[in-house]
Amino acid sequence: MAHEPRTQTHNDERFGPPPNPQGRRLSAQEEAQLPHIIAKPRARYAWAAGIAISAFLEGLKRGKILGRKCVGCGRVLVPPRMFCERCFRPTDEWVELPGTGVVETFSVSYIDTDANRVEEPILVGTIALDGAPPHCGFMHYFGEVSPEELHIGMPVEPVWKPEGERVGSILDIRYFRPRGR
Amino acid sequence: MRDVAIVGVGCTPFRPLTPEVNWKELTFQAAVRAYEDAGIDPRRDVDSFITCAEDFWEGFSIFDEFTPDQLGAVLRPMHTVTGDGLLGLANAVMQIKTGLCDVVVVEAHSKISELLTFEHVVELAFDSVYEAPLSRERDVHPYYVAGLEMQLYLHETGTTEEQCAAVVVQDKQNALLNPLAPYGTRMSVDDVLGSPPLSDPLKRLEVAPRADGCVVLVLAAGEIAERLCEVPIYIEGIGWCSESPWIAARGAEALYAKRAAQMAYEQAGITNPLQQIDFAEVDDRFAFKLLQHVEALGLAHPGQAGKLLLDGMFSRDGELPVNPSGGCLGAGDLIEAGGLARALEVVLQLRGEAGARQLPDVETGVALSWRGVPHGTGAVAVFRRRS
């Protein structure tokens, strides 16, 4: 028996014409005609924060930003790790940073995870903290600043949640704002 | 083609829980030990790094991006094999054999204690439109697949439930001599037979308890290996094989393991495994799997492994010791690190560094891995200490 061309499937009686290339929701009836399975994966995890990040989170709860110094390369790593990925050796000591820094890069995000337009653009970016080398991995939100004002190199400082609201999370810092505001 | 040898091994102890460290810190510990053992600096001396990991076990998508830091592999050639550690080892062997690399590092770890819905993730490994709905409809534990395989294996080979239970007794006793193994204990066949049925004929004590841990191996080309260490352990052959994923298509035999062994044996020049192999480390996440895998390795005729085990052939002082480490039942189900844990024991034994459980006069050992329910993928590696 000769095989039917593949494209035929869309035009046969069961499925009707091909779906609108512009995209539209299938009607309940159309959906019922398409054999499919809906499943919600149940995957839950409880990740250990580890030695370095546990101490870091505890520090945030107390309003402190802690880093780990590697005497091999002299860098202070923040967020901290117990080993230096460049030197491949254990890091050596805890260092408290003042929390101030400068904007390394940023983006003004106008959409949420579902690609809906958001009313207030979300300002995200990376920060070179004073006392730590550039491009160390510190990321956060920016606030009390307009998208037009925000720029690379702008000095910023953290805005903390009140002590009683801090739980040991990176969100214990609400955002970073232009310094001295 | 060039020879390939293991020149360094490192691991963490295998433990039911490791809440004190995150998986990066766990891996770092094992890696530091392996590099110290090999006498190398990963930032200078390693040409390529391989991690063996699967996103769902880790809870990260695109987990391969997270692998460099804790191995010293930042800005170096690095890739991930989504599978058991021995599959990563096979990749490493090929990279060296081809001359592309001289020194390669392979890592695999388990942080499986952090996965709270293990059974549901296993279920996601079932065919999503045909097999998984059957599991979900009645919320049946996915280990029923092991029950299916065991039932058929017993039926076709005449292996008895007592023989399977004896596997557990032997493994857990061997584990008592292995400081890495958390599940060593002394028990009787009746203890095992009397443990609650899970998926009949599979009983609770016949299922390997899971464990966290990390194993790192350093491989080098033969000429470099001889310079780096006193006792390089050569990888004489490595093979791997996958069956069709249809659960209901499997037979009583572990065909994936048999074919993987044939591939490895051909490279290693092994024509009579019983004569040429001194001991074996095989995956036994379920007790009957040890027997099935020993048969797949050609170390017993089909259906004979259980009887030979009762006769003592596979015990530590038997003719052909199997799982002196305690296997998965004694050392823990290390998920994708299972194959490297088997390989680690083979290397330690061949080096003469296995401590209280050291086997006398061993020259050639074989490691066999399996990815666990519901998979039909296995790998086999043959290791030798050359005199």
PDB file of N, CA, C and O in Angstrom, chain B residues 51-110:
ATOM      1  N   THR B  51      31.635  15.345  33.274  1.00  0.00           N
ATOM      2  CA  THR B  51      30.730  15.043  34.384  1.00  0.00           C
ATOM      3  C   THR B  51      29.620  14.144  33.864  1.00  0.00           C
ATOM      4  O   THR B  51      29.235  14.251  32.695  1.00  0.00           O
ATOM      5  N   CYS B  52      29.125  13.268  34.712  1.00  0.00           N
ATOM      6  CA  CYS B  52      28.015  12.401  34.333  1.00  0.00           C
ATOM      7  C   CYS B  52      26.839  12.767  35.224  1.00  0.00           C
ATOM      8  O   CYS B  52      26.904  12.573  36.443  1.00  0.00           O
ATOM      9  N   ALA B  53      25.808  13.348  34.664  1.00  0.00           N
ATOM     10  CA  ALA B  53      24.701  13.829  35.484  1.00  0.00           C
ATOM     11  C   ALA B  53      23.441  13.959  34.642  1.00  0.00           C
ATOM     12  O   ALA B  53      23.518  14.087  33.420  1.00  0.00           O
ATOM     13  N   GLU B  54      22.340  13.938  35.312  1.00  0.00           N
ATOM     14  CA  GLU B  54      21.033  14.001  34.649  1.00  0.00           C
ATOM     15  C   GLU B  54      20.231  15.112  35.331  1.00  0.00           C
ATOM     16  O   GLU B  54      20.143  15.177  36.551  1.00  0.00           O
ATOM     17  N   ASP B  55      19.678  16.011  34.525  1.00  0.00           N
ATOM     18  CA  ASP B  55      19.039  17.212  35.056  1.00  0.00           C
ATOM     19  C   ASP B  55      18.004  16.947  36.146  1.00  0.00           C
ATOM     20  O   ASP B  55      17.959  17.638  37.163  1.00  0.00           O
ATOM     21  N   PHE B  56      17.148  15.964  35.928  1.00  0.00           N
ATOM     22  CA  PHE B  56      16.067  15.739  36.885  1.00  0.00           C
ATOM     23  C   PHE B  56      16.575  15.280  38.252  1.00  0.00           C
ATOM     24  O   PHE B  56      15.979  15.603  39.270  1.00  0.00           O
ATOM     25  N   TRP B  57      17.670  14.516  38.265  1.00  0.00           N
ATOM     26  CA  TRP B  57      18.211  14.122  39.575  1.00  0.00           C
ATOM     27  C   TRP B  57      18.712  15.361  40.314  1.00  0.00           C
ATOM     28  O   TRP B  57      18.620  15.456  41.530  1.00  0.00           O
ATOM     29  N   GLU B  58      19.290  16.297  39.558  1.00  0.00           N
ATOM     30  CA  GLU B  58      19.913  17.464  40.168  1.00  0.00           C
ATOM     31  C   GLU B  58      18.887  18.538  40.514  1.00  0.00           C
ATOM     32  O   GLU B  58      19.080  19.304  41.441  1.00  0.00           O
ATOM     33  N   GLY B  59      17.839  18.617  39.688  1.00  0.00           N
ATOM     34  CA  GLY B  59      16.870  19.689  39.877  1.00  0.00           C
ATOM     35  C   GLY B  59      17.255  20.964  39.151  1.00  0.00           C
ATOM     36  O   GLY B  59      16.675  22.016  39.384  1.00  0.00           O
ATOM     37  N   PHE B  60      18.245  20.887  38.279  1.00  0.00           N
ATOM     38  CA  PHE B  60      18.659  22.014  37.455  1.00  0.00           C
ATOM     39  C   PHE B  60      18.406  21.631  36.007  1.00  0.00           C
ATOM     40  O   PHE B  60      18.712  20.516  35.626  1.00  0.00           O
ATOM     41  N   SER B  61      17.902  22.570  35.215  1.00  0.00           N
ATOM     42  CA  SER B  61      17.936  22.267  33.792  1.00  0.00           C
ATOM     43  C   SER B  61      19.264  22.760  33.246  1.00  0.00           C
ATOM     44  O   SER B  61      19.859  23.706  33.771  1.00  0.00           O
ATOM     45  N   ILE B  62      19.731  22.068  32.203  1.00  0.00           N
ATOM     46  CA  ILE B  62      21.036  22.358  31.601  1.00  0.00           C
ATOM     47  C   ILE B  62      22.109  22.327  32.697  1.00  0.00           C
ATOM     48  O   ILE B  62      22.911  23.244  32.851  1.00  0.00           O
ATOM     49  N   PHE B  63      22.114  21.234  33.444  1.00  0.00           N
ATOM     50  CA  PHE B  63      23.034  21.090  34.569  1.00  0.00           C
ATOM     51  C   PHE B  63      24.493  21.171  34.123  1.00  0.00           C
ATOM     52  O   PHE B  63      25.365  21.560  34.900  1.00  0.00           O
ATOM     53  N   ASP B  64      24.755  20.813  32.862  1.00  0.00           N
ATOM     54  CA  ASP B  64      26.153  20.799  32.385  1.00  0.00           C
ATOM     55  C   ASP B  64      26.844  22.145  32.560  1.00  0.00           C
ATOM     56  O   ASP B  64      28.060  22.206  32.650  1.00  0.00           O
ATOM     57  N   GLU B  65      26.077  23.224  32.606  1.00  0.00           N
ATOM     58  CA  GLU B  65      26.687  24.542  32.783  1.00  0.00           C
ATOM     59  C   GLU B  65      27.247  24.741  34.189  1.00  0.00           C
ATOM     60  O   GLU B  65      28.036  25.645  34.426  1.00  0.00           O
ATOM     61  N   PHE B  66      26.823  23.910  35.135  1.00  0.00           N
ATOM     62  CA  PHE B  66      27.221  24.108  36.535  1.00  0.00           C
ATOM     63  C   PHE B  66      28.448  23.285  36.933  1.00  0.00           C
ATOM     64  O   PHE B  66      28.835  23.273  38.078  1.00  0.00           O
ATOM     65  N   THR B  67      29.005  22.567  35.986  1.00  0.00           N
ATOM     66  CA  THR B  67      30.001  21.569  36.361  1.00  0.00           C
ATOM     67  C   THR B  67      31.452  22.049  36.477  1.00  0.00           C
ATOM     68  O   THR B  67      32.235  21.400  37.156  1.00  0.00           O
ATOM     69  N   PRO B  68      31.879  23.137  35.828  1.00  0.00           N
ATOM     70  CA  PRO B  68      33.329  23.409  35.816  1.00  0.00           C
ATOM     71  C   PRO B  68      33.958  23.785  37.161  1.00  0.00           C
ATOM     72  O   PRO B  68      35.020  23.258  37.504  1.00  0.00           O
ATOM     73  N   ASP B  69      33.333  24.689  37.934  1.00  0.00           N
ATOM     74  CA  ASP B  69      34.031  25.303  39.076  1.00  0.00           C
ATOM     75  C   ASP B  69      34.668  24.293  40.028  1.00  0.00           C
ATOM     76  O   ASP B  69      35.843  24.393  40.368  1.00  0.00           O
ATOM     77  N   GLN B  70      33.862  23.357  40.488  1.00  0.00           N
ATOM     78  CA  GLN B  70      34.319  22.461  41.557  1.00  0.00           C
ATOM     79  C   GLN B  70      35.289  21.385  41.074  1.00  0.00           C
ATOM     80  O   GLN B  70      35.807  20.618  41.855  1.00  0.00           O
ATOM     81  N   LEU B  71      35.539  21.348  39.748  1.00  0.00           N
ATOM     82  CA  LEU B  71      36.517  20.387  39.219  1.00  0.00           C
ATOM     83  C   LEU B  71      37.801  21.081  38.762  1.00  0.00           C
ATOM     84  O   LEU B  71      38.737  20.418  38.314  1.00  0.00           O
ATOM     85  N   GLY B  72      37.832  22.388  38.860  1.00  0.00           N
ATOM     86  CA  GLY B  72      38.995  23.118  38.337  1.00  0.00           C
ATOM     87  C   GLY B  72      38.948  23.218  36.823  1.00  0.00           C
ATOM     88  O   GLY B  72      39.984  23.293  36.161  1.00  0.00           O
ATOM     89  N   ALA B  73      37.744  23.223  36.269  1.00  0.00           N
ATOM     90  CA  ALA B  73      37.594  23.141  34.816  1.00  0.00           C
ATOM     91  C   ALA B  73      37.123  24.438  34.164  1.00  0.00           C
ATOM     92  O   ALA B  73      36.744  24.432  32.994  1.00  0.00           O
ATOM     93  N   VAL B  74      37.162  25.543  34.927  1.00  0.00           N
ATOM     94  CA  VAL B  74      36.694  26.819  34.364  1.00  0.00           C
ATOM     95  C   VAL B  74      37.554  27.208  33.154  1.00  0.00           C
ATOM     96  O   VAL B  74      38.776  27.137  33.212  1.00  0.00           O
ATOM     97  N   LEU B  75      36.887  27.570  32.079  1.00  0.00           N
ATOM     98  CA  LEU B  75      37.542  27.956  30.827  1.00  0.00           C
ATOM     99  C   LEU B  75      38.418  26.840  30.252  1.00  0.00           C
ATOM    100  O   LEU B  75      39.463  27.096  29.647  1.00  0.00           O
ATOM    101  N   ARG B  76      37.983  25.607  30.477  1.00  0.00           N
ATOM    102  CA  ARG B  76      38.696  24.447  29.913  1.00  0.00           C
ATOM    103  C   ARG B  76      37.675  23.574  29.188  1.00  0.00           C
ATOM    104  O   ARG B  76      36.475  23.694  29.421  1.00  0.00           O
ATOM    105  N   PRO B  77      38.131  22.654  28.333  1.00  0.00           N
ATOM    106  CA  PRO B  77      37.192  21.743  27.685  1.00  0.00           C
ATOM    107  C   PRO B  77      36.451  20.905  28.729  1.00  0.00           C
ATOM    108  O   PRO B  77      37.081  20.280  29.587  1.00  0.00           O
ATOM    109  N   MET B  78      35.124  20.941  28.671  1.00  0.00           N
ATOM    110  CA  MET B  78      34.323  20.237  29.688  1.00  0.00           C
ATOM    111  C   MET B  78      32.999  19.870  29.054  1.00  0.00           C
ATOM    112  O   MET B  78      32.402  20.668  28.344  1.00  0.00           O
ATOM    113  N   HIS B  79      32.529  18.689  29.278  1.00  0.00           N
ATOM    114  CA  HIS B  79      31.172  18.356  28.846  1.00  0.00           C
ATOM    115  C   HIS B  79      30.544  17.359  29.786  1.00  0.00           C
ATOM    116  O   HIS B  79      31.217  16.759  30.629  1.00  0.00           O
ATOM    117  N   THR B  80      29.225  17.224  29.647  1.00  0.00           N
ATOM    118  CA  THR B  80      28.475  16.334  30.520  1.00  0.00           C
ATOM    119  C   THR B  80      27.905  15.175  29.718  1.00  0.00           C
ATOM    120  O   THR B  80      27.424  15.373  28.605  1.00  0.00           O
ATOM    121  N   VAL B  81      27.989  14.003  30.294  1.00  0.00           N
ATOM    122  CA  VAL B  81      27.341  12.828  29.726  1.00  0.00           C
ATOM    123  C   VAL B  81      26.090  12.581  30.554  1.00  0.00           C
ATOM    124  O   VAL B  81      26.172  12.453  31.774  1.00  0.00           O
ATOM    125  N   THR B  82      24.952  12.567  29.890  1.00  0.00           N
ATOM    126  CA  THR B  82      23.714  12.323  30.629  1.00  0.00           C
ATOM    127  C   THR B  82      23.559  10.824  30.811  1.00  0.00           C
ATOM    128  O   THR B  82      22.841  10.159  30.071  1.00  0.00           O
ATOM    129  N   GLY B  83      24.249  10.312  31.792  1.00  0.00           N
ATOM    130  CA  GLY B  83      24.175   8.873  32.014  1.00  0.00           C
ATOM    131  C   GLY B  83      25.077   8.466  33.146  1.00  0.00           C
ATOM    132  O   GLY B  83      25.636   9.310  33.860  1.00  0.00           O
ATOM    133  N   ASP B  84      25.223   7.162  33.283  1.00  0.00           N
ATOM    134  CA  ASP B  84      26.044   6.615  34.356  1.00  0.00           C
ATOM    135  C   ASP B  84      27.530   6.935  34.142  1.00  0.00           C
ATOM    136  O   ASP B  84      27.977   7.129  33.013  1.00  0.00           O
ATOM    137  N   GLY B  85      28.267   6.933  35.239  1.00  0.00           N
ATOM    138  CA  GLY B  85      29.688   7.276  35.215  1.00  0.00           C
ATOM    139  C   GLY B  85      30.539   6.466  34.251  1.00  0.00           C
ATOM    140  O   GLY B  85      31.494   6.992  33.676  1.00  0.00           O
ATOM    141  N   LEU B  86      30.207   5.198  34.063  1.00  0.00           N
ATOM    142  CA  LEU B  86      31.030   4.400  33.146  1.00  0.00           C
ATOM    143  C   LEU B  86      30.874   4.884  31.699  1.00  0.00           C
ATOM    144  O   LEU B  86      31.770   4.699  30.880  1.00  0.00           O
ATOM    145  N   LEU B  87      29.732   5.493  31.392  1.00  0.00           N
ATOM    146  CA  LEU B  87      29.573   6.060  30.050  1.00  0.00           C
ATOM    147  C   LEU B  87      30.486   7.271  29.887  1.00  0.00           C
ATOM    148  O   LEU B  87      31.048   7.512  28.822  1.00  0.00           O
ATOM    149  N   GLY B  88      30.655   8.019  30.960  1.00  0.00           N
ATOM    150  CA  GLY B  88      31.613   9.126  30.945  1.00  0.00           C
ATOM    151  C   GLY B  88      33.032   8.598  30.820  1.00  0.00           C
ATOM    152  O   GLY B  88      33.869   9.167  30.103  1.00  0.00           O
ATOM    153  N   LEU B  89      33.292   7.498  31.499  1.00  0.00           N
ATOM    154  CA  LEU B  89      34.615   6.879  31.423  1.00  0.00           C
ATOM    155  C   LEU B  89      34.904   6.459  29.980  1.00  0.00           C
ATOM    156  O   LEU B  89      36.022   6.633  29.482  1.00  0.00           O
ATOM    157  N   ALA B  90      33.895   5.930  29.309  1.00  0.00           N
ATOM    158  CA  ALA B  90      34.063   5.521  27.905  1.00  0.00           C
ATOM    159  C   ALA B  90      34.434   6.728  27.053  1.00  0.00           C
ATOM    160  O   ALA B  90      35.303   6.648  26.177  1.00  0.00           O
ATOM    161  N   ASN B  91      33.803   7.858  27.306  1.00  0.00           N
ATOM    162  CA  ASN B  91      34.136   9.080  26.571  1.00  0.00           C
ATOM    163  C   ASN B  91      35.588   9.489  26.821  1.00  0.00           C
ATOM    164  O   ASN B  91      36.302   9.876  25.903  1.00  0.00           O
ATOM    165  N   ALA B  92      35.983   9.395  28.080  1.00  0.00           N
ATOM    166  CA  ALA B  92      37.353   9.768  28.435  1.00  0.00           C
ATOM    167  C   ALA B  92      38.360   8.861  27.727  1.00  0.00           C
ATOM    168  O   ALA B  92      39.378   9.329  27.199  1.00  0.00           O
ATOM    169  N   VAL B  93      38.062   7.569  27.705  1.00  0.00           N
ATOM    170  CA  VAL B  93      38.954   6.606  27.045  1.00  0.00           C
ATOM    171  C   VAL B  93      39.114   6.980  25.568  1.00  0.00           C
ATOM    172  O   VAL B  93      40.223   7.018  25.033  1.00  0.00           O
ATOM    173  N   MET B  94      37.993   7.319  24.934  1.00  0.00           N
ATOM    174  CA  MET B  94      38.057   7.660  23.513  1.00  0.00           C
ATOM    175  C   MET B  94      38.853   8.933  23.276  1.00  0.00           C
ATOM    176  O   MET B  94      39.611   9.024  22.314  1.00  0.00           O
ATOM    177  N   GLN B  95      38.687   9.910  24.160  1.00  0.00           N
ATOM    178  CA  GLN B  95      39.430  11.166  23.983  1.00  0.00           C
ATOM    179  C   GLN B  95      40.939  10.926  24.058  1.00  0.00           C
ATOM    180  O   GLN B  95      41.714  11.584  23.374  1.00  0.00           O
ATOM    181  N   ILE B  96      41.333   9.982  24.904  1.00  0.00           N
ATOM    182  CA  ILE B  96      42.769   9.691  25.026  1.00  0.00           C
ATOM    183  C   ILE B  96      43.239   8.784  23.883  1.00  0.00           C
ATOM    184  O   ILE B  96      44.277   9.023  23.273  1.00  0.00           O
ATOM    185  N   LYS B  97      42.454   7.777  23.586  1.00  0.00           N
ATOM    186  CA  LYS B  97      42.830   6.839  22.508  1.00  0.00           C
ATOM    187  C   LYS B  97      43.048   7.551  21.181  1.00  0.00           C
ATOM    188  O   LYS B  97      43.938   7.203  20.421  1.00  0.00           O
ATOM    189  N   THR B  98      42.199   8.529  20.914  1.00  0.00           N
ATOM    190  CA  THR B  98      42.314   9.226  19.636  1.00  0.00           C
ATOM    191  C   THR B  98      43.500  10.170  19.592  1.00  0.00           C
ATOM    192  O   THR B  98      43.838  10.691  18.540  1.00  0.00           O
ATOM    193  N   GLY B  99      44.103  10.415  20.736  1.00  0.00           N
ATOM    194  CA  GLY B  99      45.225  11.340  20.772  1.00  0.00           C
ATOM    195  C   GLY B  99      44.816  12.786  20.976  1.00  0.00           C
ATOM    196  O   GLY B  99      45.648  13.681  21.049  1.00  0.00           O
ATOM    197  N   LEU B 100      43.498  13.008  21.093  1.00  0.00           N
ATOM    198  CA  LEU B 100      43.000  14.372  21.297  1.00  0.00           C
ATOM    199  C   LEU B 100      43.451  14.920  22.648  1.00  0.00           C
ATOM    200  O   LEU B 100      43.774  16.093  22.782  1.00  0.00           O
ATOM    201  N   CYS B 101      43.455  14.061  23.660  1.00  0.00           N
ATOM    202  CA  CYS B 101      43.815  14.475  25.018  1.00  0.00           C
ATOM    203  C   CYS B 101      44.809  13.485  25.621  1.00  0.00           C
ATOM    204  O   CYS B 101      44.842  12.314  25.238  1.00  0.00           O
ATOM    205  N   ASP B 102      45.578  13.978  26.577  1.00  0.00           N
ATOM    206  CA  ASP B 102      46.509  13.099  27.295  1.00  0.00           C
ATOM    207  C   ASP B 102      45.999  12.755  28.688  1.00  0.00           C
ATOM    208  O   ASP B 102      46.200  11.656  29.176  1.00  0.00           O
ATOM    209  N   VAL B 103      45.396  13.730  29.350  1.00  0.00           N
ATOM    210  CA  VAL B 103      44.896  13.522  30.710  1.00  0.00           C
ATOM    211  C   VAL B 103      43.436  13.988  30.763  1.00  0.00           C
ATOM    212  O   VAL B 103      43.127  15.111  30.356  1.00  0.00           O
ATOM    213  N   VAL B 104      42.550  13.129  31.232  1.00  0.00           N
ATOM    214  CA  VAL B 104      41.118  13.442  31.268  1.00  0.00           C
ATOM    215  C   VAL B 104      40.561  13.083  32.651  1.00  0.00           C
ATOM    216  O   VAL B 104      40.956  12.064  33.235  1.00  0.00           O
ATOM    217  N   VAL B 105      39.668  13.931  33.140  1.00  0.00           N
ATOM    218  CA  VAL B 105      39.041  13.714  34.446  1.00  0.00           C
ATOM    219  C   VAL B 105      37.568  13.355  34.240  1.00  0.00           C
ATOM    220  O   VAL B 105      36.888  13.983  33.432  1.00  0.00           O
ATOM    221  N   VAL B 106      37.107  12.341  34.967  1.00  0.00           N
ATOM    222  CA  VAL B 106      35.688  11.950  34.916  1.00  0.00           C
ATOM    223  C   VAL B 106      35.109  12.057  36.323  1.00  0.00           C
ATOM    224  O   VAL B 106      35.720  11.577  37.283  1.00  0.00           O
ATOM    225  N   GLU B 107      33.946  12.680  36.406  1.00  0.00           N
ATOM    226  CA  GLU B 107      33.306  12.861  37.719  1.00  0.00           C
ATOM    227  C   GLU B 107      31.844  12.428  37.649  1.00  0.00           C
ATOM    228  O   GLU B 107      31.177  12.643  36.636  1.00  0.00           O
ATOM    229  N   ALA B 108      31.372  11.819  38.722  1.00  0.00           N
ATOM    230  CA  ALA B 108      29.931  11.568  38.863  1.00  0.00           C
ATOM    231  C   ALA B 108      29.595  11.655  40.339  1.00  0.00           C
ATOM    232  O   ALA B 108      30.414  11.304  41.193  1.00  0.00           O
ATOM    233  N   HIS B 109      28.423  12.174  40.629  1.00  0.00           N
ATOM    234  CA  HIS B 109      28.038  12.327  42.028  1.00  0.00           C
ATOM    235  C   HIS B 109      26.561  12.009  42.204  1.00  0.00           C
ATOM    236  O   HIS B 109      25.797  11.980  41.236  1.00  0.00           O
ATOM    237  N   SER B 110      26.205  11.813  43.446  1.00  0.00           N
ATOM    238  CA  SER B 110      24.797  11.680  43.806  1.00  0.00           C
ATOM    239  C   SER B 110      24.530  12.621  44.967  1.00  0.00           C
ATOM    240  O   SER B 110      25.251  12.618  45.966  1.00  0.00           O
TER     241      SER B 110
END
